[in-house]
PDB file of C-alpha atoms in Angstrom:
ATOM      1  CA  GLY A 203     -55.225  29.156  13.723  1.00  0.00           C
ATOM      2  CA  GLU A 204     -54.386  25.504  13.778  1.00  0.00           C
ATOM      3  CA  SER A 205     -56.129  23.350  16.288  1.00  0.00           C
ATOM      4  CA  VAL A 206     -56.429  19.756  17.265  1.00  0.00           C
ATOM      5  CA  GLY A 207     -59.863  18.820  18.482  1.00  0.00           C
ATOM      6  CA  LEU A 208     -61.509  15.785  19.948  1.00  0.00           C
ATOM      7  CA  HIS A 209     -65.089  14.816  19.185  1.00  0.00           C
ATOM      8  CA  LEU A 210     -65.941  13.459  22.644  1.00  0.00           C
ATOM      9  CA  PRO A 211     -64.587  14.827  25.901  1.00  0.00           C
ATOM     10  CA  THR A 212     -65.571  11.657  27.814  1.00  0.00           C
ATOM     11  CA  LEU A 213     -65.919   8.107  26.569  1.00  0.00           C
ATOM     12  CA  SER A 214     -67.290   5.286  28.716  1.00  0.00           C
ATOM     13  CA  VAL A 215     -66.572   1.754  27.585  1.00  0.00           C
ATOM     14  CA  GLN A 216     -67.381  -1.626  29.056  1.00  0.00           C
ATOM     15  CA  GLU A 217     -64.372  -3.663  30.110  1.00  0.00           C
ATOM     16  CA  GLY A 218     -63.424  -6.053  27.329  1.00  0.00           C
ATOM     17  CA  ASP A 219     -64.966  -3.949  24.588  1.00  0.00           C
ATOM     18  CA  ASN A 220     -62.983  -2.021  22.008  1.00  0.00           C
ATOM     19  CA  SER A 221     -62.520   1.730  22.409  1.00  0.00           C
ATOM     20  CA  ILE A 222     -62.252   4.280  19.647  1.00  0.00           C
ATOM     21  CA  ILE A 223     -61.024   7.776  20.399  1.00  0.00           C
ATOM     22  CA  ASN A 224     -61.233  10.301  17.613  1.00  0.00           C
ATOM     23  CA  CYS A 225     -59.271  13.399  16.786  1.00  0.00           C
ATOM     24  CA  ALA A 226     -59.642  16.050  14.111  1.00  0.00           C
ATOM     25  CA  TYR A 227     -56.686  18.112  13.024  1.00  0.00           C
ATOM     26  CA  SER A 228     -56.754  21.230  10.926  1.00  0.00           C
ATOM     27  CA  ASN A 229     -53.201  21.661   9.672  1.00  0.00           C
ATOM     28  CA  SER A 230     -52.790  19.965   6.324  1.00  0.00           C
ATOM     29  CA  ALA A 231     -49.013  20.427   6.557  1.00  0.00           C
ATOM     30  CA  SER A 232     -48.775  18.159   9.603  1.00  0.00           C
ATOM     31  CA  ASP A 233     -47.018  14.932   8.732  1.00  0.00           C
ATOM     32  CA  TYR A 234     -46.435  13.389  12.130  1.00  0.00           C
ATOM     33  CA  PHE A 235     -48.976  12.501  14.804  1.00  0.00           C
ATOM     34  CA  ILE A 236     -48.725  11.105  18.293  1.00  0.00           C
ATOM     35  CA  TRP A 237     -51.149   9.687  20.815  1.00  0.00           C
ATOM     36  CA  TYR A 238     -50.412  10.176  24.496  1.00  0.00           C
ATOM     37  CA  LYS A 239     -52.076   8.663  27.556  1.00  0.00           C
ATOM     38  CA  GLN A 240     -52.200  10.584  30.831  1.00  0.00           C
ATOM     39  CA  GLU A 241     -53.280   8.833  33.995  1.00  0.00           C
ATOM     40  CA  SER A 242     -54.425  10.800  36.996  1.00  0.00           C
ATOM     41  CA  GLY A 243     -51.502  12.452  38.760  1.00  0.00           C
ATOM     42  CA  LYS A 244     -48.997  11.429  36.106  1.00  0.00           C
ATOM     43  CA  GLY A 245     -47.350  12.925  33.087  1.00  0.00           C
ATOM     44  CA  PRO A 246     -48.327  12.072  29.496  1.00  0.00           C
ATOM     45  CA  GLN A 247     -47.052   8.721  28.304  1.00  0.00           C
ATOM     46  CA  PHE A 248     -46.353   7.948  24.656  1.00  0.00           C
ATOM     47  CA  ILE A 249     -48.650   5.323  23.148  1.00  0.00           C
ATOM     48  CA  ILE A 250     -48.098   5.272  19.414  1.00  0.00           C
ATOM     49  CA  ASP A 251     -47.171   7.541  16.550  1.00  0.00           C
ATOM     50  CA  ILE A 252     -47.792   7.626  12.822  1.00  0.00           C
ATOM     51  CA  ARG A 253     -46.352   9.511   9.878  1.00  0.00           C
ATOM     52  CA  SER A 254     -48.439  10.835   7.048  1.00  0.00           C
ATOM     53  CA  ASN A 255     -47.079   8.302   4.575  1.00  0.00           C
ATOM     54  CA  MET A 256     -49.017   5.638   6.452  1.00  0.00           C
ATOM     55  CA  ASP A 257     -52.758   5.085   6.946  1.00  0.00           C
ATOM     56  CA  LYS A 258     -52.546   2.627   9.786  1.00  0.00           C
ATOM     57  CA  ARG A 259     -50.118   1.544  12.413  1.00  0.00           C
ATOM     58  CA  GLN A 260     -50.511  -1.128  15.038  1.00  0.00           C
ATOM     59  CA  GLY A 261     -48.998  -1.546  18.445  1.00  0.00           C
ATOM     60  CA  GLN A 262     -49.761  -3.777  21.357  1.00  0.00           C
ATOM     61  CA  ARG A 263     -53.588  -3.680  21.642  1.00  0.00           C
ATOM     62  CA  VAL A 264     -53.626  -0.243  20.000  1.00  0.00           C
ATOM     63  CA  THR A 265     -54.097   0.841  16.417  1.00  0.00           C
ATOM     64  CA  VAL A 266     -53.869   4.345  15.033  1.00  0.00           C
ATOM     65  CA  LEU A 267     -55.687   5.220  11.827  1.00  0.00           C
ATOM     66  CA  LEU A 268     -54.954   8.309   9.789  1.00  0.00           C
ATOM     67  CA  ASN A 269     -57.314   9.706   7.177  1.00  0.00           C
ATOM     68  CA  LYS A 270     -55.578  12.614   5.523  1.00  0.00           C
ATOM     69  CA  THR A 271     -58.481  13.322   3.217  1.00  0.00           C
ATOM     70  CA  VAL A 272     -60.691  14.421   6.083  1.00  0.00           C
ATOM     71  CA  LYS A 273     -57.860  15.230   8.502  1.00  0.00           C
ATOM     72  CA  HIS A 274     -58.947  12.648  11.015  1.00  0.00           C
ATOM     73  CA  LEU A 275     -56.977  10.542  13.431  1.00  0.00           C
ATOM     74  CA  SER A 276     -58.284   7.761  15.622  1.00  0.00           C
ATOM     75  CA  LEU A 277     -56.935   5.548  18.346  1.00  0.00           C
ATOM     76  CA  GLN A 278     -58.411   2.096  18.735  1.00  0.00           C
ATOM     77  CA  ILE A 279     -57.836   0.131  21.908  1.00  0.00           C
ATOM     78  CA  ALA A 280     -58.702  -3.543  21.762  1.00  0.00           C
ATOM     79  CA  ALA A 281     -60.182  -5.390  24.744  1.00  0.00           C
ATOM     80  CA  THR A 282     -60.212  -2.311  26.937  1.00  0.00           C
ATOM     81  CA  GLN A 283     -58.970  -2.894  30.469  1.00  0.00           C
ATOM     82  CA  PRO A 284     -59.414  -0.925  33.698  1.00  0.00           C
ATOM     83  CA  GLY A 285     -55.812   0.205  33.395  1.00  0.00           C
ATOM     84  CA  ASP A 286     -56.712   1.974  30.177  1.00  0.00           C
ATOM     85  CA  SER A 287     -58.751   4.543  32.108  1.00  0.00           C
ATOM     86  CA  ALA A 288     -57.004   7.844  31.474  1.00  0.00           C
ATOM     87  CA  VAL A 289     -57.078  10.994  29.368  1.00  0.00           C
ATOM     88  CA  TYR A 290     -55.885  10.488  25.818  1.00  0.00           C
ATOM     89  CA  PHE A 291     -54.328  13.310  23.753  1.00  0.00           C
ATOM     90  CA  CYS A 292     -53.533  13.476  20.127  1.00  0.00           C
ATOM     91  CA  ALA A 293     -50.862  15.817  18.834  1.00  0.00           C
ATOM     92  CA  GLU A 294     -49.639  16.962  15.433  1.00  0.00           C
ATOM     93  CA  ASN A 295     -46.325  18.497  14.489  1.00  0.00           C
ATOM     94  CA  GLY A 296     -47.965  21.438  12.760  1.00  0.00           C
ATOM     95  CA  PRO A 297     -46.399  23.843  10.250  1.00  0.00           C
ATOM     96  CA  SER A 298     -43.014  23.793  11.976  1.00  0.00           C
ATOM     97  CA  GLY A 299     -42.649  20.152  11.067  1.00  0.00           C
ATOM     98  CA  THR A 300     -40.642  19.544  14.170  1.00  0.00           C
ATOM     99  CA  TYR A 301     -41.010  19.445  17.916  1.00  0.00           C
ATOM    100  CA  LYS A 302     -43.600  22.231  18.271  1.00  0.00           C
ATOM    101  CA  TYR A 303     -46.406  19.800  18.700  1.00  0.00           C
ATOM    102  CA  ILE A 304     -49.984  21.030  18.795  1.00  0.00           C
ATOM    103  CA  PHE A 305     -51.877  19.107  21.430  1.00  0.00           C
ATOM    104  CA  GLY A 306     -55.581  18.451  21.734  1.00  0.00           C
ATOM    105  CA  THR A 307     -57.485  19.035  24.953  1.00  0.00           C
ATOM    106  CA  GLY A 308     -57.912  15.307  25.532  1.00  0.00           C
ATOM    107  CA  THR A 309     -60.633  12.662  25.824  1.00  0.00           C
ATOM    108  CA  ARG A 310     -61.260  10.960  29.131  1.00  0.00           C
ATOM    109  CA  LEU A 311     -61.726   7.228  28.782  1.00  0.00           C
ATOM    110  CA  LYS A 312     -63.663   5.512  31.561  1.00  0.00           C
ATOM    111  CA  VAL A 313     -63.674   1.746  31.664  1.00  0.00           C
ATOM    112  CA  LEU A 314     -66.754   0.254  33.276  1.00  0.00           C
ATOM    113  CA  ALA A 315     -66.437  -3.049  35.129  1.00  0.00           C
TER     114      ALA A 315
ATOM    115  CA  GLU B 109     -40.289   5.518  35.572  1.00  0.00           C
ATOM    116  CA  THR B 110     -40.040   7.618  32.425  1.00  0.00           C
ATOM    117  CA  GLY B 111     -36.433   8.700  32.730  1.00  0.00           C
ATOM    118  CA  VAL B 112     -37.518  12.282  33.387  1.00  0.00           C
ATOM    119  CA  THR B 113     -37.713  13.274  37.046  1.00  0.00           C
ATOM    120  CA  GLN B 114     -39.385  16.424  38.318  1.00  0.00           C
ATOM    121  CA  THR B 115     -39.236  17.939  41.794  1.00  0.00           C
ATOM    122  CA  PRO B 116     -41.125  18.987  43.752  1.00  0.00           C
ATOM    123  CA  ARG B 117     -44.273  17.131  42.771  1.00  0.00           C
ATOM    124  CA  HIS B 118     -46.411  19.665  44.603  1.00  0.00           C
ATOM    125  CA  LEU B 119     -45.719  23.291  45.445  1.00  0.00           C
ATOM    126  CA  VAL B 120     -47.824  25.941  47.135  1.00  0.00           C
ATOM    127  CA  MET B 121     -46.526  29.474  47.097  1.00  0.00           C
ATOM    128  CA  GLY B 122     -47.631  32.980  47.779  1.00  0.00           C
ATOM    129  CA  MET B 123     -47.556  35.670  45.157  1.00  0.00           C
ATOM    130  CA  THR B 124     -44.419  37.229  46.628  1.00  0.00           C
ATOM    131  CA  ASN B 125     -42.440  34.010  47.031  1.00  0.00           C
ATOM    132  CA  LYS B 126     -39.535  32.803  44.942  1.00  0.00           C
ATOM    133  CA  LYS B 127     -39.329  29.111  44.199  1.00  0.00           C
ATOM    134  CA  SER B 128     -37.837  26.812  41.594  1.00  0.00           C
ATOM    135  CA  LEU B 129     -38.916  23.689  39.778  1.00  0.00           C
ATOM    136  CA  LYS B 130     -36.304  21.136  38.836  1.00  0.00           C
ATOM    137  CA  CYS B 131     -36.178  18.596  36.042  1.00  0.00           C
ATOM    138  CA  GLU B 132     -33.579  15.947  35.360  1.00  0.00           C
ATOM    139  CA  GLN B 133     -33.457  13.504  32.485  1.00  0.00           C
ATOM    140  CA  HIS B 134     -31.435  10.287  32.419  1.00  0.00           C
ATOM    141  CA  LEU B 135     -32.028   9.473  28.771  1.00  0.00           C
ATOM    142  CA  GLY B 136     -29.037  11.129  27.141  1.00  0.00           C
ATOM    143  CA  HIS B 137     -31.304  13.546  25.280  1.00  0.00           C
ATOM    144  CA  ASN B 138     -30.193  16.903  23.982  1.00  0.00           C
ATOM    145  CA  ALA B 139     -33.466  18.818  24.077  1.00  0.00           C
ATOM    146  CA  MET B 140     -35.556  19.730  27.117  1.00  0.00           C
ATOM    147  CA  TYR B 141     -38.879  21.490  27.356  1.00  0.00           C
ATOM    148  CA  TRP B 142     -41.219  23.164  29.820  1.00  0.00           C
ATOM    149  CA  TYR B 143     -44.953  22.831  29.245  1.00  0.00           C
ATOM    150  CA  LYS B 144     -47.873  24.274  31.178  1.00  0.00           C
ATOM    151  CA  GLN B 145     -51.001  22.170  31.585  1.00  0.00           C
ATOM    152  CA  SER B 146     -54.137  23.931  32.796  1.00  0.00           C
ATOM    153  CA  ALA B 147     -57.537  22.362  33.304  1.00  0.00           C
ATOM    154  CA  LYS B 148     -59.463  21.803  30.085  1.00  0.00           C
ATOM    155  CA  LYS B 149     -56.726  23.364  27.978  1.00  0.00           C
ATOM    156  CA  PRO B 150     -54.201  21.814  25.621  1.00  0.00           C
ATOM    157  CA  LEU B 151     -50.581  21.571  26.683  1.00  0.00           C
ATOM    158  CA  GLU B 152     -48.859  24.924  26.199  1.00  0.00           C
ATOM    159  CA  LEU B 153     -45.217  24.979  25.177  1.00  0.00           C
ATOM    160  CA  MET B 154     -43.277  27.479  27.285  1.00  0.00           C
ATOM    161  CA  PHE B 155     -39.550  27.030  26.680  1.00  0.00           C
ATOM    162  CA  VAL B 156     -37.250  24.829  24.649  1.00  0.00           C
ATOM    163  CA  TYR B 157     -33.561  24.172  25.171  1.00  0.00           C
ATOM    164  CA  ASN B 158     -31.354  22.347  22.720  1.00  0.00           C
ATOM    165  CA  PHE B 159     -27.772  21.528  23.766  1.00  0.00           C
ATOM    166  CA  LYS B 160     -28.225  23.915  26.732  1.00  0.00           C
ATOM    167  CA  GLU B 161     -29.193  26.824  24.492  1.00  0.00           C
ATOM    168  CA  GLN B 162     -32.661  28.318  24.643  1.00  0.00           C
ATOM    169  CA  THR B 163     -34.268  28.008  21.235  1.00  0.00           C
ATOM    170  CA  GLU B 164     -37.835  28.872  22.102  1.00  0.00           C
ATOM    171  CA  ASN B 165     -39.584  31.271  24.433  1.00  0.00           C
ATOM    172  CA  ASN B 166     -43.256  31.089  23.658  1.00  0.00           C
ATOM    173  CA  SER B 167     -44.104  34.596  24.870  1.00  0.00           C
ATOM    174  CA  VAL B 168     -43.862  33.512  28.485  1.00  0.00           C
ATOM    175  CA  PRO B 169     -44.081  36.279  31.138  1.00  0.00           C
ATOM    176  CA  SER B 170     -40.770  37.197  32.717  1.00  0.00           C
ATOM    177  CA  ARG B 171     -41.951  35.983  36.127  1.00  0.00           C
ATOM    178  CA  PHE B 172     -41.022  32.554  34.743  1.00  0.00           C
ATOM    179  CA  SER B 173     -37.268  32.246  34.265  1.00  0.00           C
ATOM    180  CA  PRO B 174     -35.780  29.034  32.877  1.00  0.00           C
ATOM    181  CA  GLU B 175     -32.256  27.798  33.363  1.00  0.00           C
ATOM    182  CA  CYS B 176     -30.457  24.923  31.674  1.00  0.00           C
ATOM    183  CA  PRO B 177     -26.965  24.357  33.094  1.00  0.00           C
ATOM    184  CA  ASN B 178     -26.433  21.199  31.039  1.00  0.00           C
ATOM    185  CA  SER B 179     -28.363  18.893  28.745  1.00  0.00           C
ATOM    186  CA  SER B 180     -29.572  16.780  31.663  1.00  0.00           C
ATOM    187  CA  HIS B 181     -30.953  19.462  33.950  1.00  0.00           C
ATOM    188  CA  LEU B 182     -33.601  22.109  33.528  1.00  0.00           C
ATOM    189  CA  PHE B 183     -34.976  24.560  36.050  1.00  0.00           C
ATOM    190  CA  LEU B 184     -37.910  26.904  36.095  1.00  0.00           C
ATOM    191  CA  HIS B 185     -37.467  29.793  38.512  1.00  0.00           C
ATOM    192  CA  LEU B 186     -40.683  31.345  39.724  1.00  0.00           C
ATOM    193  CA  HIS B 187     -41.189  34.769  41.255  1.00  0.00           C
ATOM    194  CA  THR B 188     -44.085  37.151  41.760  1.00  0.00           C
ATOM    195  CA  LEU B 189     -46.536  34.671  40.298  1.00  0.00           C
ATOM    196  CA  GLN B 190     -50.258  35.204  39.884  1.00  0.00           C
ATOM    197  CA  PRO B 191     -53.086  32.857  40.912  1.00  0.00           C
ATOM    198  CA  GLU B 192     -53.773  32.140  37.225  1.00  0.00           C
ATOM    199  CA  ASP B 193     -50.303  30.595  37.040  1.00  0.00           C
ATOM    200  CA  SER B 194     -51.578  27.690  39.105  1.00  0.00           C
ATOM    201  CA  ALA B 195     -51.231  24.636  36.873  1.00  0.00           C
ATOM    202  CA  LEU B 196     -49.325  21.445  36.273  1.00  0.00           C
ATOM    203  CA  TYR B 197     -45.866  22.189  34.895  1.00  0.00           C
ATOM    204  CA  LEU B 198     -44.463  19.402  32.808  1.00  0.00           C
ATOM    205  CA  CYS B 199     -40.888  18.885  31.789  1.00  0.00           C
ATOM    206  CA  ALA B 200     -40.094  16.830  28.710  1.00  0.00           C
ATOM    207  CA  SER B 201     -37.040  15.753  26.782  1.00  0.00           C
ATOM    208  CA  SER B 202     -36.297  14.436  23.325  1.00  0.00           C
ATOM    209  CA  LEU B 203     -33.294  13.408  21.275  1.00  0.00           C
ATOM    210  CA  GLY B 204     -33.197  16.768  19.568  1.00  0.00           C
ATOM    211  CA  THR B 205     -35.283  19.496  18.016  1.00  0.00           C
ATOM    212  CA  SER B 206     -34.462  19.091  14.354  1.00  0.00           C
ATOM    213  CA  ASP B 207     -36.968  16.380  13.653  1.00  0.00           C
ATOM    214  CA  THR B 208     -40.117  14.826  14.970  1.00  0.00           C
ATOM    215  CA  GLY B 209     -40.101  12.113  17.566  1.00  0.00           C
ATOM    216  CA  GLU B 210     -41.387  11.120  20.955  1.00  0.00           C
ATOM    217  CA  LEU B 211     -41.371  13.569  23.809  1.00  0.00           C
ATOM    218  CA  PHE B 212     -40.652  11.930  27.138  1.00  0.00           C
ATOM    219  CA  PHE B 213     -42.554  13.655  29.928  1.00  0.00           C
ATOM    220  CA  GLY B 214     -41.954  13.805  33.635  1.00  0.00           C
ATOM    221  CA  GLU B 215     -44.724  13.386  36.182  1.00  0.00           C
ATOM    222  CA  GLY B 216     -45.136  17.130  36.531  1.00  0.00           C
ATOM    223  CA  SER B 217     -45.008  19.683  39.334  1.00  0.00           C
ATOM    224  CA  ARG B 218     -48.431  20.762  40.553  1.00  0.00           C
ATOM    225  CA  LEU B 219     -48.177  24.475  41.388  1.00  0.00           C
ATOM    226  CA  THR B 220     -50.729  26.375  43.430  1.00  0.00           C
ATOM    227  CA  VAL B 221     -50.340  30.136  43.765  1.00  0.00           C
ATOM    228  CA  LEU B 222     -52.273  31.687  46.630  1.00  0.00           C
TER     229      LEU B 222
END
């Protein structure tokens, strides 16, 4: 079945450095992808999204890259801050094409002072 | 503040108890969702409501009973739960279900079944 996987369950990054969180997706029909951030004790918070007609999208300190050839998604966080410590999920819209998002298990980002 | 409010934030119940989780959204959305989040597992979609009508039941056991009296409120009634039902239950809302777009999540209700 379809799955969304993450290469690293935990990523430790020095404060001020850039972070890169990777995600592999398996459903070639997916055309919409989202990154969520979940802090301890809180619900997932939307970070950025991207549609399959784009390769790159930038937000405030974050960039999402989409490589459809290898079905790979990445989230880049510039100048990582302590407040960035959280679990990050990627999600794809899957074969339904709509709201039935398929979520990954998440990568924990730890920012070292 | 995400615009989606869930109560209670924490709930401990016995296997024979009956309790309810409540979700309210102040975003004017038409679709509301219940998700289950267990440790080291992806978010699992449980139920979807669109304009108060249930459009999705993802093979959820009948001991979980959702209710959506209007587009702003969503409940999850719990009875005769099992310890493996212990998890974080997340409510979410979106503009609708006919297209992709951001899901707005609440903070979740942490459920422990003894």
